Coordinates of C-alpha atoms in Angstrom, one line a residue:
Chain A
M1 CA -10.6 -39.4 -28.7
T2 CA -12.6 -41.1 -31.4
T3 CA -14.9 -39.2 -33.7
K4 CA -18.2 -40.6 -34.8
D5 CA -19.3 -40.2 -38.4
I6 CA -22.6 -38.3 -38.4
G7 CA -22.8 -37.9 -42.2
P8 CA -23.0 -34.7 -44.1
K9 CA -24.2 -31.6 -42.4
N10 CA -25.9 -30.1 -45.4
P11 CA -29.6 -31.0 -45.1
V12 CA -30.0 -31.4 -48.9
E13 CA -27.1 -33.9 -48.9
Q14 CA -28.6 -35.6 -45.9
G15 CA -31.9 -35.9 -47.6
V16 CA -30.4 -37.4 -50.8
T17 CA -28.3 -39.8 -48.7
Q18 CA -31.4 -40.9 -46.9
V19 CA -33.3 -41.6 -50.1
V20 CA -30.4 -43.5 -51.6
D21 CA -30.0 -45.5 -48.5
F22 CA -33.7 -46.2 -48.4
V23 CA -33.7 -47.5 -52.0
D24 CA -30.4 -49.4 -51.4
E25 CA -31.7 -51.1 -48.3
R26 CA -34.6 -52.6 -50.3
S27 CA -33.0 -53.2 -53.7
G28 CA -29.2 -53.7 -53.1
V29 CA -28.7 -51.4 -56.0
K30 CA -25.4 -49.9 -54.6
N31 CA -23.7 -53.3 -54.5
S32 CA -24.9 -54.6 -57.8
G33 CA -24.2 -51.3 -59.5
R34 CA -20.7 -51.2 -58.1
W35 CA -20.2 -54.8 -59.2
L36 CA -21.5 -54.0 -62.7
M37 CA -19.3 -51.0 -63.2
F38 CA -16.1 -52.2 -61.6
R39 CA -16.1 -55.8 -62.7
N40 CA -12.9 -56.8 -64.4
I41 CA -12.6 -57.1 -68.2
P42 CA -9.6 -58.6 -69.9
A43 CA -6.8 -56.0 -70.2
G44 CA -6.4 -56.3 -73.9
T45 CA -9.9 -55.2 -74.8
S46 CA -9.8 -53.4 -78.1
W47 CA -11.4 -50.4 -79.9
F48 CA -13.2 -52.9 -82.2
Q49 CA -15.2 -54.0 -79.1
T50 CA -17.1 -50.7 -78.9
L51 CA -19.4 -51.4 -81.9
G52 CA -22.0 -53.3 -79.8
F53 CA -22.4 -50.4 -77.4
T54 CA -22.5 -48.0 -80.4
A55 CA -25.4 -50.0 -82.0
M56 CA -27.2 -49.9 -78.7
A57 CA -26.7 -46.1 -78.4
L58 CA -28.0 -45.7 -82.0
F59 CA -31.1 -47.7 -81.0
G60 CA -31.6 -45.3 -78.1
M61 CA -31.3 -42.4 -80.6
Q62 CA -33.8 -44.0 -82.9
A63 CA -36.2 -44.5 -80.0
I64 CA -35.9 -40.8 -79.0
T65 CA -36.2 -39.4 -82.5
G66 CA -39.0 -41.9 -83.2
I67 CA -41.0 -40.8 -80.1
I68 CA -40.7 -37.2 -81.3
L69 CA -41.8 -38.1 -84.8
A70 CA -44.8 -40.1 -83.4
M71 CA -46.0 -36.9 -81.8
Y72 CA -46.7 -35.4 -85.2
Y73 CA -47.2 -38.5 -87.5
K74 CA -50.7 -39.6 -88.5
P75 CA -50.8 -43.3 -89.6
D76 CA -53.8 -42.8 -91.9
P77 CA -53.6 -43.2 -95.7
N78 CA -55.3 -39.8 -96.2
T79 CA -53.1 -37.8 -93.8
A80 CA -49.8 -39.7 -93.5
F81 CA -48.1 -37.9 -96.4
G82 CA -49.4 -34.5 -95.2
S83 CA -48.1 -35.1 -91.7
I84 CA -44.7 -36.0 -93.0
A85 CA -44.7 -32.8 -95.1
H86 CA -45.7 -30.9 -91.9
I87 CA -42.8 -32.5 -89.9
T88 CA -40.4 -31.7 -92.7
N89 CA -41.4 -28.2 -93.6
E90 CA -43.2 -26.6 -90.6
V91 CA -42.4 -28.2 -87.3
T92 CA -39.4 -26.6 -85.5
W93 CA -36.4 -28.8 -86.1
G94 CA -38.7 -31.3 -87.7
W95 CA -36.6 -31.8 -90.7
M96 CA -33.6 -32.4 -88.4
V97 CA -35.4 -35.1 -86.3
R98 CA -36.7 -36.8 -89.4
G99 CA -33.3 -36.6 -91.0
M100 CA -31.6 -38.1 -87.9
H101 CA -34.2 -40.9 -87.8
K102 CA -33.7 -41.7 -91.5
W103 CA -29.9 -41.6 -91.4
G104 CA -29.8 -43.2 -88.0
A105 CA -31.4 -46.3 -89.5
S106 CA -28.7 -46.5 -92.2
V107 CA -25.8 -45.9 -89.8
M108 CA -27.3 -48.4 -87.3
I109 CA -27.4 -51.1 -90.0
V110 CA -23.8 -50.4 -91.0
I111 CA -22.7 -50.5 -87.3
V112 CA -24.7 -53.7 -86.6
F113 CA -23.1 -55.4 -89.6
L114 CA -19.6 -54.2 -88.6
H115 CA -20.2 -55.5 -85.0
M116 CA -21.3 -58.9 -86.4
G117 CA -18.2 -59.0 -88.7
R118 CA -15.9 -58.3 -85.7
V119 CA -17.4 -61.1 -83.6
F120 CA -17.2 -63.5 -86.6
I121 CA -13.6 -62.7 -87.5
W122 CA -12.5 -63.0 -83.9
G123 CA -14.3 -66.3 -83.4
A124 CA -15.9 -64.6 -80.3
Y125 CA -19.1 -66.7 -80.9
K126 CA -17.3 -69.8 -79.7
Y127 CA -17.8 -71.5 -76.3
P128 CA -19.2 -70.2 -74.0
R129 CA -20.7 -67.3 -76.1
E130 CA -22.9 -69.3 -78.6
L131 CA -26.2 -67.9 -77.2
T132 CA -24.8 -64.3 -77.2
W133 CA -24.4 -64.8 -81.0
V134 CA -27.9 -66.3 -81.4
T135 CA -29.5 -63.4 -79.6
G136 CA -27.4 -61.0 -81.6
A137 CA -28.5 -62.6 -84.9
M138 CA -32.2 -62.1 -83.8
L139 CA -31.3 -58.4 -83.1
L140 CA -29.9 -58.1 -86.7
L141 CA -33.0 -59.6 -88.2
M142 CA -35.3 -57.3 -86.2
T143 CA -33.2 -54.3 -87.1
M144 CA -33.6 -55.2 -90.8
F145 CA -37.3 -55.6 -90.3
M146 CA -37.4 -52.2 -88.6
G147 CA -36.0 -50.8 -91.9
L148 CA -38.6 -52.6 -93.9
T149 CA -41.6 -51.4 -91.9
G150 CA -40.3 -47.9 -91.4
Y151 CA -39.8 -47.4 -95.2
L152 CA -43.6 -47.6 -95.9
L153 CA -44.5 -44.9 -93.3
V154 CA -43.3 -42.0 -95.4
W155 CA -46.2 -43.0 -97.7
D156 CA -44.8 -41.9 -101.0
Q157 CA -45.0 -43.8 -104.3
K158 CA -41.6 -45.4 -104.1
A159 CA -42.0 -46.6 -100.6
Y160 CA -45.6 -47.9 -101.3
W161 CA -44.7 -49.9 -104.3
A162 CA -41.4 -51.2 -102.9
T163 CA -43.4 -52.4 -99.9
V164 CA -46.1 -54.0 -102.1
V165 CA -43.3 -56.0 -103.8
A166 CA -41.6 -56.9 -100.5
V167 CA -44.9 -58.1 -99.0
N168 CA -45.6 -60.1 -102.2
I169 CA -42.2 -61.8 -101.6
F170 CA -43.2 -62.7 -98.0
A171 CA -46.6 -63.9 -99.3
S172 CA -45.0 -66.1 -102.0
A173 CA -43.2 -68.3 -99.4
P174 CA -44.6 -71.9 -99.3
I175 CA -47.2 -73.0 -96.7
L176 CA -47.0 -70.1 -94.2
G177 CA -46.4 -67.3 -96.8
P178 CA -50.1 -66.4 -97.6
Y179 CA -50.8 -66.1 -93.8
I180 CA -47.8 -63.9 -93.3
G181 CA -48.9 -61.8 -96.2
D182 CA -52.4 -61.4 -94.8
I183 CA -51.0 -60.5 -91.4
L184 CA -48.6 -57.9 -92.7
R185 CA -51.3 -56.3 -95.0
A186 CA -54.2 -56.6 -92.5
G187 CA -56.1 -58.5 -95.3
P188 CA -55.6 -59.8 -98.8
E189 CA -54.9 -56.4 -100.3
F190 CA -53.1 -53.2 -99.3
G191 CA -55.9 -51.3 -97.6
P192 CA -56.6 -48.5 -95.1
D193 CA -55.5 -50.7 -92.2
T194 CA -52.2 -51.7 -93.7
L195 CA -50.4 -48.4 -92.9
S196 CA -51.5 -48.4 -89.2
R197 CA -50.5 -52.0 -89.0
F198 CA -47.0 -51.3 -90.2
Y199 CA -46.9 -48.3 -87.9
S200 CA -47.8 -50.4 -84.9
I201 CA -45.3 -53.1 -85.9
H202 CA -42.6 -50.5 -86.4
M203 CA -43.1 -48.5 -83.2
L204 CA -44.5 -51.1 -80.7
L205 CA -43.9 -54.7 -81.7
I206 CA -40.4 -54.8 -83.0
P207 CA -38.9 -52.1 -80.6
G208 CA -40.3 -54.2 -77.7
G209 CA -38.6 -57.3 -79.2
I210 CA -35.4 -55.4 -79.8
A211 CA -35.4 -54.1 -76.2
T212 CA -36.0 -57.6 -74.8
F213 CA -33.2 -59.1 -76.9
I214 CA -30.8 -56.3 -76.0
G215 CA -31.6 -57.3 -72.4
L216 CA -30.8 -60.9 -73.1
H217 CA -27.7 -60.1 -75.1
L218 CA -26.4 -57.9 -72.3
Y219 CA -27.2 -60.5 -69.7
F220 CA -25.0 -63.0 -71.6
I221 CA -22.2 -60.5 -72.1
I222 CA -22.1 -59.5 -68.5
R223 CA -22.4 -63.1 -67.2
L224 CA -19.8 -64.5 -69.6
G225 CA -17.6 -61.5 -69.9
I226 CA -16.3 -59.8 -73.1
S227 CA -14.0 -62.0 -75.2
E228 CA -10.3 -61.4 -75.6
P229 CA -8.9 -60.3 -79.0
P230 CA -7.4 -63.3 -80.9
W231 CA -4.0 -61.6 -80.7
A232 CA -4.2 -61.5 -76.9
K233 CA -0.8 -62.1 -75.1
R234 CA -2.3 -65.0 -73.2
A235 CA -2.1 -67.9 -75.6
L236 CA -5.1 -70.2 -75.9
R237 CA -4.7 -73.9 -75.1
V238 CA -4.5 -75.0 -78.8
Q239 CA -1.7 -72.5 -79.3
R240 CA 0.2 -73.7 -76.2
D241 CA -0.2 -77.4 -77.4
E242 CA 1.3 -76.5 -80.7
E243 CA 4.2 -74.8 -79.1
D244 CA 4.7 -77.7 -76.6
A245 CA 4.7 -80.2 -79.5
R246 CA 7.2 -78.1 -81.4
R247 CA 9.5 -77.8 -78.3
K248 CA 9.3 -81.5 -77.6
A249 CA 10.0 -82.4 -81.2
A250 CA 13.0 -80.2 -81.1
R251 CA 14.1 -81.7 -77.8
N252 CA 13.7 -85.2 -79.3
R253 CA 15.7 -84.3 -82.3
E254 CA 18.5 -83.0 -80.2
A255 CA 18.5 -86.2 -78.2
G256 CA 18.7 -88.2 -81.5
L257 CA 15.4 -89.8 -80.9
K258 CA 13.7 -88.5 -84.1
G259 CA 10.0 -89.0 -83.6
S260 CA 10.4 -92.5 -82.1
V261 CA 9.3 -91.5 -78.6
S262 CA 5.7 -90.4 -77.9
F263 CA 5.2 -87.9 -75.2
P264 CA 2.1 -87.3 -73.0
P265 CA -0.4 -84.9 -74.6
A266 CA -0.1 -81.4 -73.3
W267 CA -3.4 -81.3 -71.4
V268 CA -2.0 -83.7 -68.9
D269 CA 0.0 -80.9 -67.3
D270 CA -2.7 -78.2 -67.6
E271 CA -2.0 -77.0 -64.1
Q272 CA 1.5 -76.0 -64.8
E273 CA 0.5 -74.4 -68.1
V274 CA -1.8 -71.9 -66.5
K275 CA 0.9 -70.8 -64.1
R276 CA 3.2 -70.2 -67.1
Chain B
M1 CA -15.5 -78.3 -78.3
K2 CA -14.3 -81.1 -76.1
K3 CA -14.7 -81.0 -72.3
A4 CA -10.9 -80.5 -71.8
D5 CA -11.0 -77.5 -74.2
K6 CA -13.9 -76.0 -72.4
V7 CA -12.2 -76.4 -69.0
A8 CA -9.0 -74.9 -70.5
Y9 CA -10.9 -71.9 -71.9
D10 CA -12.7 -71.2 -68.7
K11 CA -9.4 -71.3 -66.8
D12 CA -7.7 -69.1 -69.3
Y13 CA -10.5 -66.6 -69.3
A14 CA -10.7 -66.5 -65.5
A15 CA -7.0 -65.7 -65.5
A16 CA -7.4 -63.0 -68.1
K17 CA -10.2 -61.4 -66.1
K18 CA -8.1 -61.6 -62.9
D19 CA -5.3 -59.7 -64.6
G20 CA -7.8 -57.4 -66.3
K21 CA -9.0 -53.8 -65.7
P22 CA -12.3 -52.5 -64.4
F23 CA -15.1 -52.0 -67.0
F24 CA -15.4 -48.4 -65.6
P25 CA -13.6 -46.5 -66.9
Y26 CA -11.4 -48.6 -69.2
A27 CA -14.1 -50.0 -71.5
I28 CA -16.8 -47.3 -71.1
Y29 CA -14.6 -44.4 -72.2
K30 CA -13.9 -46.2 -75.6
D31 CA -17.5 -47.1 -76.0
T32 CA -18.6 -43.5 -75.3
I33 CA -16.1 -42.0 -77.8
I34 CA -17.1 -44.3 -80.7
A35 CA -20.9 -44.1 -80.0
G36 CA -20.5 -40.3 -79.8
L37 CA -18.8 -40.3 -83.1
A38 CA -21.5 -42.4 -84.7
I39 CA -24.2 -40.1 -83.5
L40 CA -22.2 -37.1 -84.7
V41 CA -22.0 -38.7 -88.2
V42 CA -25.8 -39.1 -88.1
I43 CA -26.3 -35.5 -87.2
V44 CA -23.9 -34.3 -89.9
L45 CA -25.7 -36.5 -92.5
A46 CA -29.1 -35.2 -91.4
I47 CA -27.9 -31.6 -91.8
T48 CA -25.9 -32.0 -95.1
V49 CA -28.1 -34.5 -97.0
R50 CA -31.6 -33.2 -96.3
V51 CA -34.6 -35.7 -96.5
E52 CA -36.9 -35.0 -99.4
M53 CA -40.5 -35.4 -100.0
G54 CA -41.5 -37.9 -102.7
E55 CA -44.7 -38.3 -104.6
P56 CA -47.7 -39.0 -102.4
V57 CA -49.1 -42.6 -102.7
N58 CA -51.7 -43.1 -105.4
P59 CA -52.6 -46.8 -105.5
A60 CA -54.5 -46.2 -108.8
S61 CA -51.3 -44.9 -110.5
T62 CA -48.8 -47.6 -111.1
D63 CA -46.2 -45.3 -112.6
F64 CA -43.7 -46.3 -110.0
L65 CA -40.1 -47.4 -109.3
P66 CA -40.3 -50.1 -106.7
R67 CA -36.9 -49.5 -105.1
P68 CA -36.1 -50.6 -101.5
D69 CA -33.7 -48.8 -99.2
W70 CA -30.1 -49.4 -99.9
Y71 CA -29.7 -52.2 -97.3
F72 CA -32.1 -54.4 -99.2
Y73 CA -30.4 -53.9 -102.5
F74 CA -28.7 -57.3 -102.2
A75 CA -32.1 -59.0 -102.0
F76 CA -33.3 -56.9 -104.9
E77 CA -30.3 -57.9 -107.0
L78 CA -30.9 -61.6 -106.0
L79 CA -34.4 -61.2 -107.6
K80 CA -32.7 -60.0 -110.8
I81 CA -30.3 -62.9 -110.9
F82 CA -33.2 -65.4 -110.7
A83 CA -35.6 -63.2 -112.8
N84 CA -35.7 -65.3 -116.0
Q85 CA -37.8 -68.0 -114.5
N86 CA -37.0 -71.5 -115.7
A87 CA -36.6 -74.9 -114.1
L88 CA -33.0 -74.4 -113.2
T89 CA -33.3 -70.9 -111.5
P90 CA -36.9 -70.5 -110.3
V91 CA -37.6 -67.1 -108.7
I92 CA -38.4 -68.9 -105.4
M93 CA -34.6 -69.3 -105.1
A94 CA -34.3 -65.5 -104.6
T95 CA -37.6 -65.0 -102.7
F96 CA -37.3 -67.9 -100.3
M97 CA -34.4 -70.4 -100.6
V98 CA -31.4 -68.2 -100.6
P99 CA -32.6 -65.7 -97.9
N100 CA -33.7 -68.5 -95.6
I101 CA -30.6 -70.5 -96.0
L102 CA -28.6 -67.4 -95.1
I103 CA -30.7 -66.7 -92.1
I104 CA -30.5 -70.3 -90.8
L105 CA -26.7 -70.3 -91.4
L106 CA -26.5 -67.0 -89.5
V107 CA -28.4 -68.3 -86.4
I108 CA -26.8 -71.7 -86.1
W109 CA -23.2 -70.7 -87.1
P110 CA -21.7 -71.1 -83.6
F111 CA -23.0 -74.7 -83.6
I112 CA -21.3 -75.4 -87.0
D113 CA -17.9 -73.9 -86.2
R114 CA -17.1 -75.2 -82.7
G115 CA -13.3 -75.7 -82.6
P116 CA -11.3 -74.0 -79.9
E117 CA -9.1 -72.2 -82.4
R118 CA -9.6 -68.4 -82.5
R119 CA -6.6 -67.1 -84.4
I120 CA -7.7 -65.6 -87.7
W121 CA -5.2 -67.4 -90.0
K122 CA -5.9 -70.8 -88.4
R123 CA -9.6 -70.8 -89.3
P124 CA -9.6 -71.0 -93.1
F125 CA -13.1 -72.4 -93.4
A126 CA -14.7 -69.6 -91.3
M127 CA -12.6 -66.9 -93.0
G128 CA -13.4 -68.3 -96.4
T129 CA -17.1 -68.2 -95.6
A130 CA -16.7 -64.6 -94.3
V131 CA -14.9 -63.4 -97.4
L132 CA -17.5 -65.1 -99.6
V133 CA -20.6 -63.6 -97.8
I134 CA -19.1 -60.2 -97.3
S135 CA -17.9 -59.7 -100.8
G136 CA -21.1 -61.2 -102.2
L137 CA -23.3 -58.7 -100.1
C138 CA -21.0 -55.8 -101.0
Y139 CA -21.0 -56.7 -104.7
L140 CA -24.8 -57.0 -104.9
T141 CA -25.3 -53.8 -102.9
F142 CA -23.0 -52.0 -105.3
L143 CA -24.9 -53.5 -108.3
G144 CA -28.2 -52.3 -106.8
A145 CA -26.9 -48.8 -106.3
S146 CA -25.4 -48.4 -109.8
T147 CA -28.1 -49.8 -112.0
P148 CA -30.4 -47.3 -113.7
E149 CA -34.0 -47.0 -112.5
G150 CA -36.0 -47.9 -115.6
I151 CA -36.3 -45.4 -118.6
A152 CA -36.5 -41.7 -118.9
K153 CA -39.8 -39.9 -119.6
G154 CA -40.5 -39.7 -123.3
E155 CA -38.2 -42.6 -124.2
T156 CA -39.8 -45.2 -126.5
L157 CA -39.2 -48.8 -127.4
P158 CA -37.2 -49.7 -130.5
L159 CA -40.0 -51.8 -132.0
T160 CA -41.4 -52.0 -135.6
G161 CA -44.6 -53.4 -137.0
L162 CA -46.9 -52.2 -134.2
D163 CA -50.6 -52.1 -135.2
A164 CA -53.2 -49.8 -133.4
A165 CA -53.9 -52.2 -130.5
A166 CA -50.2 -52.9 -130.0
S167 CA -49.4 -49.2 -130.0
A168 CA -52.1 -48.6 -127.4
G169 CA -50.6 -51.5 -125.4
E170 CA -47.1 -50.1 -125.7
A171 CA -48.4 -46.8 -124.3
V172 CA -50.0 -48.7 -121.3
Y173 CA -46.7 -50.5 -120.8
L174 CA -44.7 -47.2 -120.8
A175 CA -47.2 -45.3 -118.6
N176 CA -47.3 -47.9 -115.8
G177 CA -43.7 -48.3 -115.0
C178 CA -43.4 -51.8 -116.4
S179 CA -39.9 -50.8 -117.7
S180 CA -38.7 -50.2 -114.1
C181 CA -38.7 -54.0 -113.7
H182 CA -38.6 -55.4 -117.3
M183 CA -36.4 -55.0 -120.4
I184 CA -37.5 -55.0 -124.0
K185 CA -34.7 -54.9 -126.6
G186 CA -32.2 -53.4 -124.2
V187 CA -34.6 -50.6 -122.9
G188 CA -35.7 -50.7 -119.3
A189 CA -34.3 -52.1 -116.1
P190 CA -32.6 -55.6 -116.3
G191 CA -34.8 -56.9 -113.5
P192 CA -36.2 -57.9 -111.1
G193 CA -38.7 -59.0 -113.7
P194 CA -37.7 -61.2 -116.7
E195 CA -36.8 -59.8 -120.0
L196 CA -39.8 -59.5 -122.4
T197 CA -38.2 -59.1 -125.8
N198 CA -39.4 -62.6 -126.9
E199 CA -42.5 -62.8 -124.7
G200 CA -44.7 -63.6 -127.7
A201 CA -42.7 -66.8 -128.3
K202 CA -44.6 -68.3 -125.2
G203 CA -47.7 -68.4 -127.4
W204 CA -50.1 -67.2 -124.7
D205 CA -53.6 -65.9 -125.6
N206 CA -54.9 -62.6 -124.3
A207 CA -57.2 -64.1 -121.7
K208 CA -54.2 -65.9 -120.1
M209 CA -52.1 -62.7 -120.1
V210 CA -55.0 -60.6 -118.6
Q211 CA -55.4 -63.1 -115.9
W212 CA -51.6 -63.0 -115.2
M213 CA -51.8 -59.2 -114.9
K214 CA -54.5 -59.5 -112.4
V215 CA -53.0 -62.3 -110.3
P216 CA -49.3 -62.5 -111.1
V217 CA -46.6 -64.6 -109.4
A218 CA -44.8 -62.7 -106.7
P219 CA -42.9 -60.4 -106.4
M220 CA -44.8 -58.8 -109.3
P221 CA -47.6 -56.6 -108.0
S222 CA -51.2 -57.0 -109.3
F223 CA -52.4 -54.7 -112.1
A224 CA -56.1 -55.5 -111.6
S225 CA -56.8 -51.7 -111.1
L226 CA -56.1 -51.0 -114.8
P227 CA -59.2 -50.5 -117.1
P228 CA -60.1 -53.8 -119.0
E229 CA -59.4 -52.3 -122.4
D230 CA -55.9 -51.3 -121.3
L231 CA -55.2 -54.8 -120.0
E232 CA -56.5 -56.2 -123.4
N233 CA -54.2 -53.9 -125.4
L234 CA -51.3 -54.6 -123.1
S235 CA -51.8 -58.3 -123.6
T236 CA -52.0 -57.9 -127.4
F237 CA -48.7 -56.0 -127.3
L238 CA -46.9 -58.5 -125.0
N239 CA -48.2 -61.6 -126.8
G240 CA -46.8 -60.3 -130.1
L241 CA -43.3 -59.3 -128.8
G242 CA -40.6 -61.1 -130.7
T243 CA -43.0 -62.6 -133.2
K244 CA -45.2 -59.9 -134.7
Y245 CA -43.5 -56.8 -133.2
K246 CA -39.7 -56.8 -133.4

């Protein structure tokens, strides 16, 4: 006697299954999700290759703590400092959220630089991952710019004058400099609108850019796959060519033909190499 | 990279993937552990090293220390290196040329280094560049972290021969944080501004100096908010440095 699968008996389970099936029927999310999670990555993937995910996790943490800070912060020259003092001294856990946001920025920059160093030293930016590197470079620049714009928001003397100097530097660039300075300052001088402009750039413009570029970066990583460590067991073609040349030279020496016979270049028998 | 190299790489990578492991759980568990550790570090730092409140902004008071956050120390130190403006090392090197060359190099690097080689010791050019840039950034950051921030309150300048106007100018100089960017006879920060010990040797008149204070060359901020008599005294003081006041 054959049994027919009628699904779970529990009505709650039934309901959930129905909703999931409804969404899946229209979006195909089950299949693509399964593909995304269970796609193969090279077996030798190393602990060094966790830094990109860590940078992304820290961006998420900065977003969450930033959203909480934005609930109390007032981007107005007259009230900004007071609202920071309110967050630090009065709001429950406020000092903690502010501390995490501040230290999170430093740790994120350290992690982003370590991530870039790993990719550089491994040569992981080479074909076919050039554009993954370019999108990553954009993310690095945007992360640095986040630090620059966030620094002003605490609205104390040190931050204010450091930002005056930083914006002067931008404004001193040839041709476009004066325009960039005016855009950053919201006018020719630091004024009442400068702070809210920095606030808007810091919490809307650049986070949007970073989220977009994280999306692009991930697209390339998932499409092209994560690179193998340079010490991976599977030798690259250049390495195999070297070994082939060495073997052939040794063979030639044994046969007493010292270097007088040329052999076909190794890529001629690529097919056999891959099997090896 | 040549066509044959690309084909070989694609083939090798496809084989590596075929013999590989699924992303979940083999990669994700490592990712989660390291990301969790990083967030733990942030939480521990937030608890142990509490954030402090600084002095509220007062645009009229220029008694300040324009120090960026630590990750911009390298840029700040670059300013100091190119501070003493002359034809050979103009300050635009630090504010524009060097940073932009670095940014362009960063973005186009994969199109410069295109060979198929990935082994670390077989890429001397790339590794040399890496060592140079990393040690340079670390050294400049360390310099930025270890240099003193201007002078202590109550400290004076070791100068003689000051008349009344110059003394008033010295007071303006000390009160407005000039020494957090400039040095006079070994007192004050060694940059980002140029040393002023022999400023008088330029032979500027007071009108020119006052105009400079109001509209200086970046990155120096404008001091147009100072009262006119302060600017006048400050100019008298600066224009005599190294000539009348030593």
